Short mmCIF file of C-alpha atoms in Angstrom, two decimals:
data_model
loop_
_atom_site.label_atom_id
_atom_site.label_comp_id
_atom_site.label_asym_id
_atom_site.label_seq_id
_atom_site.Cartn_x
_atom_site.Cartn_y
_atom_site.Cartn_z
CA MET K 228 -9.58 10.85 -7.51
CA PRO K 229 -5.94 10.80 -8.60
CA ASN K 230 -5.99 7.50 -10.49
CA GLN K 231 -3.82 8.40 -13.41
CA ALA K 232 -0.31 7.97 -14.70
CA ILE K 233 2.47 10.41 -14.01
CA ASN K 234 1.40 14.03 -14.04
CA GLU K 235 2.91 17.30 -13.07
CA PRO K 236 1.90 18.30 -9.52
CA ASP K 237 -1.06 20.62 -9.18
CA SER K 238 0.21 24.19 -8.99
CA SER K 239 -2.58 25.02 -6.53
CA LEU K 240 -1.34 22.37 -4.12
CA LYS K 241 -2.07 23.21 -0.50
CA LEU K 242 -1.44 21.21 2.65
CA LYS K 243 -5.13 20.51 3.17
CA SER K 244 -5.44 19.10 -0.35
CA LEU K 245 -3.01 16.34 0.60
CA TYR K 246 -5.55 14.63 2.85
CA GLU K 247 -8.99 16.25 2.50
CA GLY K 248 -11.51 13.60 1.49
CA PHE K 249 -8.96 10.82 1.57
CA ARG K 250 -10.38 9.30 4.78
CA ASP K 251 -13.98 9.14 3.60
CA ALA K 252 -15.54 5.86 4.69
CA GLY K 253 -17.97 5.69 1.75
CA THR K 254 -15.16 6.13 -0.76
CA ILE K 255 -13.07 3.49 0.99
CA ARG K 256 -15.93 0.98 0.93
CA ALA K 257 -16.64 1.73 -2.73
CA LEU K 258 -13.01 1.07 -3.56
CA ALA K 259 -13.13 -2.15 -1.53
CA ASP K 260 -16.07 -3.32 -3.67
CA ARG K 261 -14.16 -2.52 -6.87
CA ILE K 262 -11.07 -4.34 -5.59
CA SER K 263 -13.13 -7.42 -4.78
CA SER K 264 -14.74 -7.39 -8.23
CA ALA K 265 -11.41 -6.97 -10.02
CA ALA K 266 -9.63 -9.56 -7.85
CA ILE K 267 -11.98 -12.28 -9.10
CA ASN K 268 -10.02 -12.25 -12.34
CA LEU K 269 -6.58 -12.68 -10.75
CA SER K 270 -4.87 -15.81 -12.07
CA GLU K 271 -2.81 -16.12 -8.87
CA PRO K 272 -2.83 -14.51 -5.43
CA LEU K 273 -1.52 -10.96 -5.36
CA TYR K 274 1.15 -10.45 -2.71
CA ILE K 275 1.65 -6.71 -2.30
CA MET K 276 4.65 -5.45 -0.38
CA GLU K 277 4.05 -2.02 1.03
CA VAL K 278 7.68 -0.95 1.19
CA CYS K 279 7.16 1.79 3.78
CA GLY K 280 6.07 1.36 7.36
CA GLY K 281 3.85 4.42 6.99
CA HIS K 282 1.64 2.41 4.66
CA THR K 283 1.62 -0.49 7.12
CA HIS K 284 0.28 1.82 9.81
CA THR K 285 -2.43 3.15 7.47
CA ILE K 286 -3.49 -0.41 6.60
CA MET K 287 -3.70 -1.41 10.26
CA LYS K 288 -5.07 1.84 11.71
CA TYR K 289 -8.00 2.05 9.29
CA GLY K 290 -8.80 -1.66 9.26
CA LEU K 291 -8.07 -2.05 5.56
CA LEU K 292 -7.04 -5.69 6.02
CA GLY K 293 -10.66 -6.58 6.67
CA LEU K 294 -11.78 -4.95 3.41
CA ILE K 295 -9.45 -6.85 1.08
CA PRO K 296 -10.40 -10.17 -0.59
CA ASP K 297 -8.57 -13.32 0.43
CA ASN K 298 -6.52 -13.54 -2.75
CA VAL K 299 -4.92 -10.14 -2.11
CA LYS K 300 -2.32 -10.23 0.66
CA PHE K 301 -0.02 -7.66 2.24
CA ILE K 302 3.63 -8.36 2.94
CA HIS K 303 5.24 -5.73 5.11
CA GLY K 304 8.52 -4.32 3.81
CA PRO K 305 11.82 -2.90 5.09
CA GLY K 306 10.93 0.76 4.61
CA CYS K 307 11.56 2.02 8.13
CA PRO K 308 14.94 3.69 8.69
CA VAL K 309 14.94 2.90 12.39
CA CYS K 310 13.99 -0.77 11.86
CA VAL K 311 16.74 -1.51 9.35
CA MET K 312 19.59 -0.01 11.37
CA PRO K 313 21.99 -2.83 12.33
CA LYS K 314 23.12 -3.15 15.92
CA GLU K 315 26.73 -2.30 15.14
CA ARG K 316 25.77 1.15 13.86
CA ILE K 317 23.81 1.81 17.08
CA ASP K 318 26.80 0.53 19.05
CA GLN K 319 28.92 3.11 17.25
CA ALA K 320 26.47 5.87 18.17
CA ILE K 321 26.56 4.77 21.80
CA ALA K 322 30.36 4.67 21.75
CA LEU K 323 30.42 8.21 20.39
CA ALA K 324 27.94 9.42 22.99
CA LYS K 325 30.05 7.99 25.82
CA MET K 326 33.23 9.76 24.70
CA ASP K 327 34.37 12.77 26.67
CA ASP K 328 33.27 16.11 25.25
CA VAL K 329 30.93 14.58 22.64
CA ILE K 330 27.25 15.47 22.18
CA LEU K 331 25.33 12.88 20.14
CA LEU K 332 22.26 14.09 18.24
CA THR K 333 19.68 11.99 16.40
CA LEU K 334 16.03 11.89 15.39
CA GLY K 335 12.87 10.32 16.77
CA ASP K 336 12.69 6.72 17.84
CA MET K 337 16.35 6.06 17.15
CA ILE K 338 17.35 6.58 20.76
CA ARG K 339 15.15 3.66 21.89
CA VAL K 340 16.38 1.00 19.46
CA PRO K 341 18.56 -1.56 21.23
CA GLY K 342 22.10 -2.14 20.08
CA SER K 343 24.10 -5.08 21.38
CA LYS K 344 24.56 -3.54 24.84
CA GLY K 345 21.61 -1.25 25.27
CA SER K 346 20.16 1.81 23.58
CA LEU K 347 21.05 5.47 23.26
CA ALA K 348 18.30 6.19 25.79
CA GLN K 349 20.03 3.94 28.30
CA ALA K 350 23.36 5.59 27.51
CA ARG K 351 21.77 8.96 28.20
CA ALA K 352 20.36 7.67 31.50
CA SER K 353 23.88 6.65 32.51
CA GLY K 354 25.26 10.12 31.82
CA ALA K 355 26.04 10.30 28.09
CA ASP K 356 25.02 13.52 26.36
CA VAL K 357 22.40 12.21 23.89
CA ARG K 358 19.88 14.69 22.54
CA PRO K 359 16.91 13.80 20.31
CA LEU K 360 16.08 16.43 17.68
CA TYR K 361 12.79 17.34 16.03
CA ASP K 362 14.55 19.57 13.52
CA PRO K 363 18.06 18.63 12.27
CA LEU K 364 18.89 22.33 11.91
CA ASP K 365 18.79 22.59 15.70
CA ALA K 366 22.22 20.96 15.52
CA LEU K 367 23.66 24.27 14.33
CA ALA K 368 22.72 26.10 17.52
CA ILE K 369 23.92 23.22 19.68
CA ALA K 370 27.31 23.21 17.93
CA ARG K 371 27.53 27.00 18.14
CA ASP K 372 26.63 27.02 21.86
CA ASN K 373 29.16 24.29 22.69
CA PRO K 374 32.43 25.25 20.97
CA ASP K 375 34.45 23.06 23.34
CA LYS K 376 32.43 19.95 22.45
CA THR K 377 32.34 17.77 19.37
CA VAL K 378 28.73 17.54 18.21
CA VAL K 379 27.89 14.44 16.14
CA PHE K 380 24.66 14.19 14.16
CA PHE K 381 23.70 10.50 13.80
CA ALA K 382 21.91 10.83 10.46
CA ILE K 383 19.30 8.25 9.48
CA GLY K 384 16.59 7.88 6.87
CA PHE K 385 15.79 7.05 3.27
CA GLU K 386 15.81 9.36 0.26
CA THR K 387 13.13 11.41 2.00
CA SER K 388 15.29 12.75 4.80
CA THR K 389 18.71 12.83 3.12
CA PRO K 390 18.14 16.36 1.76
CA MET K 391 17.60 17.62 5.34
CA THR K 392 21.03 16.31 6.29
CA ALA K 393 22.47 17.89 3.14
CA VAL K 394 20.99 21.27 4.14
CA LEU K 395 22.48 20.89 7.62
CA LEU K 396 25.87 20.11 6.07
CA GLN K 397 25.58 23.11 3.78
CA GLN K 398 24.75 25.41 6.68
CA ALA K 399 27.53 23.99 8.85
CA GLU K 400 29.98 24.72 6.04
CA HIS K 401 28.65 28.23 5.50
CA ALA K 402 28.74 28.96 9.23
CA ALA K 403 32.25 27.47 9.52
CA LEU K 404 31.32 25.32 12.50
CA PRO K 405 34.29 22.94 12.78
CA ASN K 406 32.85 21.00 15.73
CA LEU K 407 29.76 19.63 13.92
CA LEU K 408 30.40 16.12 12.50
CA PHE K 409 28.14 13.55 10.85
CA HIS K 410 27.71 9.80 11.24
CA ILE K 411 25.88 8.97 8.00
CA ASN K 412 23.34 6.14 7.83
CA HIS K 413 21.16 7.21 4.93
CA VAL K 414 19.87 4.22 2.95
CA LEU K 415 18.24 3.74 -0.45
CA VAL K 416 14.95 2.04 -1.34
CA PRO K 417 15.65 0.47 -4.78
CA PRO K 418 18.54 -1.77 -3.59
CA ALA K 419 16.35 -2.96 -0.71
CA ILE K 420 13.66 -3.97 -3.21
CA ASP K 421 16.29 -5.95 -5.12
CA ALA K 422 17.34 -7.68 -1.89
CA VAL K 423 13.74 -8.62 -1.08
CA MET K 424 13.21 -10.04 -4.56
CA ALA K 425 16.51 -11.97 -4.41
CA GLU K 426 15.15 -14.00 -1.50
CA PRO K 427 14.21 -17.41 -2.99
CA ALA K 428 11.20 -17.78 -0.69
CA THR K 429 9.66 -14.41 -1.45
CA LYS K 430 6.04 -14.32 -2.59
CA VAL K 431 6.05 -10.61 -3.44
CA ASN K 432 4.65 -9.91 -6.91
CA ALA K 433 3.62 -6.25 -6.59
CA PHE K 434 4.79 -3.16 -4.72
CA ILE K 435 3.24 -0.08 -3.17
CA GLY K 436 6.01 2.50 -3.42
CA PRO K 437 6.40 5.20 -0.75
CA ALA K 438 5.30 8.57 -2.06
CA HIS K 439 7.51 10.70 0.19
CA VAL K 440 10.61 9.02 -1.25
CA SER K 441 9.41 9.75 -4.77
CA VAL K 442 8.59 13.37 -3.95
CA ILE K 443 12.38 13.71 -3.70
CA SER K 444 13.71 11.05 -6.07
CA GLY K 445 10.83 10.80 -8.53
CA ALA K 446 8.88 7.79 -9.73
CA LYS K 447 11.75 6.90 -12.04
CA ILE K 448 13.65 5.12 -9.27
CA TYR K 449 11.18 2.19 -9.42
CA ARG K 450 11.28 1.60 -13.17
CA ARG K 451 14.21 -0.79 -12.99
CA ALA K 452 12.51 -2.87 -10.27
CA ALA K 453 9.33 -3.17 -12.34
CA GLU K 454 11.27 -4.25 -15.40
CA VAL K 455 13.77 -6.61 -13.77
CA HIS K 456 11.42 -8.27 -11.31
CA HIS K 457 8.32 -8.13 -13.51
CA THR K 458 6.28 -6.55 -10.74
CA PRO K 459 3.93 -3.58 -11.04
CA VAL K 460 4.68 -0.65 -8.74
CA VAL K 461 2.17 2.02 -7.72
CA VAL K 462 3.60 5.04 -5.89
CA SER K 463 1.00 5.72 -3.24
CA GLY K 464 0.04 8.38 -0.74
CA PHE K 465 -0.49 7.50 2.89
CA GLU K 466 -4.19 8.19 3.44
CA PRO K 467 -6.56 5.19 3.40
CA VAL K 468 -8.17 6.20 0.10
CA ASP K 469 -4.68 6.52 -1.40
CA VAL K 470 -3.79 3.00 -0.33
CA MET K 471 -7.10 1.47 -1.45
CA GLU K 472 -6.87 3.16 -4.82
CA SER K 473 -3.30 1.87 -5.22
CA ILE K 474 -4.40 -1.66 -4.40
CA LEU K 475 -7.16 -1.44 -7.00
CA ARG K 476 -4.68 -0.25 -9.61
CA LEU K 477 -2.25 -3.07 -8.77
CA VAL K 478 -5.03 -5.65 -9.15
CA GLU K 479 -5.97 -4.15 -12.52
CA LEU K 480 -2.34 -4.08 -13.69
CA LYS K 481 -1.88 -7.69 -12.65
CA ASN K 482 -5.02 -8.70 -14.51
CA HIS K 483 -3.52 -7.17 -17.64
CA ALA K 484 -0.03 -8.60 -16.97
CA GLU K 485 1.48 -5.10 -16.95
CA SER K 486 4.72 -4.64 -14.98
CA VAL K 487 4.87 -0.87 -15.02
CA VAL K 488 5.22 2.03 -12.58
CA GLU K 489 2.23 4.25 -11.98
CA VAL K 490 1.76 7.21 -9.66
CA GLN K 491 -1.34 7.33 -7.50
CA TYR K 492 0.04 10.26 -5.48
CA SER K 493 0.13 12.55 -8.48
CA ARG K 494 -0.71 15.56 -6.31
CA ALA K 495 2.95 15.66 -5.23
CA VAL K 496 5.02 13.07 -7.17
CA THR K 497 6.50 13.51 -10.64
CA GLU K 498 8.64 11.28 -12.81
CA GLU K 499 11.84 13.22 -12.08
CA GLY K 500 11.21 14.33 -8.49
CA ASN K 501 12.75 17.35 -6.80
CA LEU K 502 15.82 18.15 -8.89
CA THR K 503 17.00 20.86 -6.50
CA ALA K 504 17.03 18.43 -3.58
CA GLN K 505 18.75 15.77 -5.69
CA ALA K 506 21.49 18.23 -6.67
CA LEU K 507 22.03 19.16 -3.03
CA VAL K 508 22.35 15.49 -2.06
CA ASP K 509 24.76 14.87 -4.94
CA GLU K 510 26.95 17.72 -3.74
CA TYR K 511 27.64 16.09 -0.35
CA PHE K 512 27.03 12.34 -0.71
CA GLU K 513 28.14 9.36 -2.76
CA VAL K 514 27.03 5.71 -2.73
CA ARG K 515 28.78 3.28 -0.38
CA ASP K 516 30.08 0.01 -1.79
CA SER K 517 27.95 -1.91 0.72
CA PHE K 518 25.85 -1.38 3.85
CA ARG K 519 24.59 -4.04 6.25
CA TRP K 520 20.85 -3.79 6.86
CA ARG K 521 19.18 -5.21 9.92
CA GLY K 522 17.52 -8.45 8.82
CA LEU K 523 18.63 -8.15 5.21
CA GLY K 524 22.39 -8.34 5.64
CA PRO K 525 24.89 -6.52 3.42
CA ILE K 526 23.32 -4.95 0.32
CA PRO K 527 25.62 -3.53 -2.38
CA GLN K 528 25.32 0.18 -3.10
CA SER K 529 22.38 0.57 -0.74
CA ALA K 530 23.50 3.52 1.36
CA LEU K 531 25.30 6.85 1.19
CA LYS K 532 28.44 8.30 2.71
CA LEU K 533 30.10 11.70 2.67
CA LYS K 534 32.25 12.55 -0.32
CA ASP K 535 36.00 12.83 0.29
CA LYS K 536 35.67 16.59 -0.12
CA TYR K 537 33.75 16.62 3.18
CA ALA K 538 35.84 14.05 5.06
CA HIS K 539 36.53 16.71 7.72
CA ARG K 540 32.83 16.32 8.70
CA ASP K 541 32.86 12.51 8.80
CA ALA K 542 32.65 11.12 12.35
CA GLU K 543 33.57 7.63 11.14
CA ILE K 544 36.89 9.00 9.84
CA HIS K 545 37.45 11.42 12.71
CA PHE K 546 37.02 8.79 15.41
CA GLY K 547 38.49 5.96 13.29
CA GLY K 548 39.48 2.88 15.28
CA ARG K 549 37.65 4.02 18.40
CA LEU K 550 34.32 2.83 17.00
CA PRO K 551 33.17 -0.82 17.37
CA VAL K 552 32.84 -2.73 14.09
CA ALA K 553 31.68 -6.21 15.17
CA GLU K 554 28.57 -7.27 13.24
CA ILE K 555 25.89 -8.45 15.66
CA ASP K 556 22.61 -10.14 14.78
CA ASP K 557 19.27 -9.69 16.53
CA HIS K 558 18.10 -11.63 19.58
CA LYS K 559 17.31 -15.21 18.53
CA ALA K 560 13.73 -14.93 19.78
CA CYS K 561 13.08 -11.81 17.68
CA GLN K 562 11.86 -12.28 14.09
CA CYS K 563 12.41 -8.72 12.92
CA GLY K 564 14.82 -10.00 10.29
CA ASP K 565 12.24 -12.31 8.72
CA ILE K 566 9.58 -9.57 8.93
CA LEU K 567 11.86 -7.05 7.20
CA ARG K 568 12.56 -9.60 4.44
CA GLY K 569 8.85 -10.18 3.94
CA LEU K 570 9.05 -13.79 5.12
CA ALA K 571 7.08 -13.47 8.35
CA ASN K 572 4.18 -11.56 9.81
CA PRO K 573 4.46 -9.84 13.21
CA MET K 574 1.87 -12.27 14.57
CA ASP K 575 4.22 -15.15 13.66
CA CYS K 576 6.78 -14.00 16.22
CA LYS K 577 6.60 -15.94 19.50
CA VAL K 578 7.57 -12.94 21.61
CA PHE K 579 5.15 -10.48 19.95
CA GLY K 580 3.04 -8.83 22.63
CA ARG K 581 4.61 -10.97 25.33
CA GLY K 582 8.30 -10.36 25.87
CA CYS K 583 8.29 -7.70 23.14
CA THR K 584 5.99 -4.67 23.42
CA PRO K 585 6.44 -0.96 22.56
CA GLN K 586 7.30 -0.40 26.22
CA THR K 587 9.82 -3.28 26.35
CA PRO K 588 10.92 -3.87 22.73
CA LEU K 589 13.27 -6.69 21.82
CA GLY K 590 13.44 -5.71 18.18
CA SER K 591 13.50 -2.56 16.12
CA CYS K 592 10.18 -3.38 14.39
CA MET K 593 8.44 -2.90 17.75
CA VAL K 594 10.35 0.26 18.69
CA SER K 595 9.74 2.42 15.67
CA SER K 596 6.49 4.26 15.11
CA GLU K 597 6.79 3.00 11.51
CA GLY K 598 7.59 -0.59 12.48
CA ALA K 599 5.29 -3.41 11.38
CA CYS K 600 5.21 -4.99 14.87
CA ASN K 601 4.38 -1.61 16.40
CA ALA K 602 1.49 -1.21 13.93
CA TYR K 603 0.10 -4.66 14.69
CA TYR K 604 0.44 -4.08 18.43
CA ARG K 605 -1.46 -0.81 18.23
CA TYR K 606 -4.12 -1.63 15.70
CA HIS K 607 -4.51 -5.38 15.18
CA GLY K 608 -8.17 -6.28 15.40
CA VAL K 609 -9.39 -2.98 13.94
CA GLN K 610 -12.01 -4.01 11.42
CA HIS K 611 -13.93 -0.88 10.55
CA VAL K 612 -13.18 2.40 8.87
CA ASP K 613 -13.66 5.45 11.10
#
């Protein structure tokens, strides 16, 4: 099993090797026994924040909660790009979609997340031209096929998906497609960790870092967090054995009072990450002074924007004062904000499973397939490994 510090990725890496054997029930139970044995020596409860919603879904789907001793707790983090999108940014997307001769493109669950006056899905139902994409590069054909329209790609995601937007930008430039613009909402994980740890009531004292982010940005992006906040970080894969092995390593690190970064997902993550992708991102993007996160509020230098060199592609500049800017908080009954800050559990929310379900979501944490509320709604009560 890949329980070692940072290594170079295996040159024989194949897709199947990313998951084969990592759902084995016997291995998971053996790791659970080792975690329980090691956790006896903890001097205080271990509160692990799994930063990414993908880890939350693994924990819930495979019933890992029921395998963990009582002094090891999970706190669900803000690592879902759909969940952290503030209402005003969605309102801007809706405003763009409702403009004459505009086609609004975005990915996945984003069209279902409510803004202050509805969602992109509702805007589409009322006649706006909103198109969900599975592949961002499909935007090129849409722009090419609609030369009389302005096509706006509403770009979302963490470090993982930013290179895809950069490739789309590169191809739009090469193809000289003047009608393809970008509304950039790419956010960064390390500043979000700082915001979580700045919360006086936080109990978090260890992190599971998302592996897909580090495939791009490298494990190095967590070193500052480990040093400043005195919390160990293990960069983990998303299969249940990955997560259990990461938990074991965090317990062991805590027992030895080591606040370091280790890589469990060494089959794909290196210290430096993908330098080619990083160079591509650096070509098109720079860090914003501040970005308001849903539930977390404004976080300095936590998101990206287009460089001035590419201002001709920036929908926020192109449409200027026609976009709404009012900052709007979530519905008072929805506790997504507290959940994203690690201060509440989905089951603490009074509207969970009642007024708020995946079919009728009040908050973004229930909408997104990576949202903590969505994971609890789908899998809460699962106690056994398949």
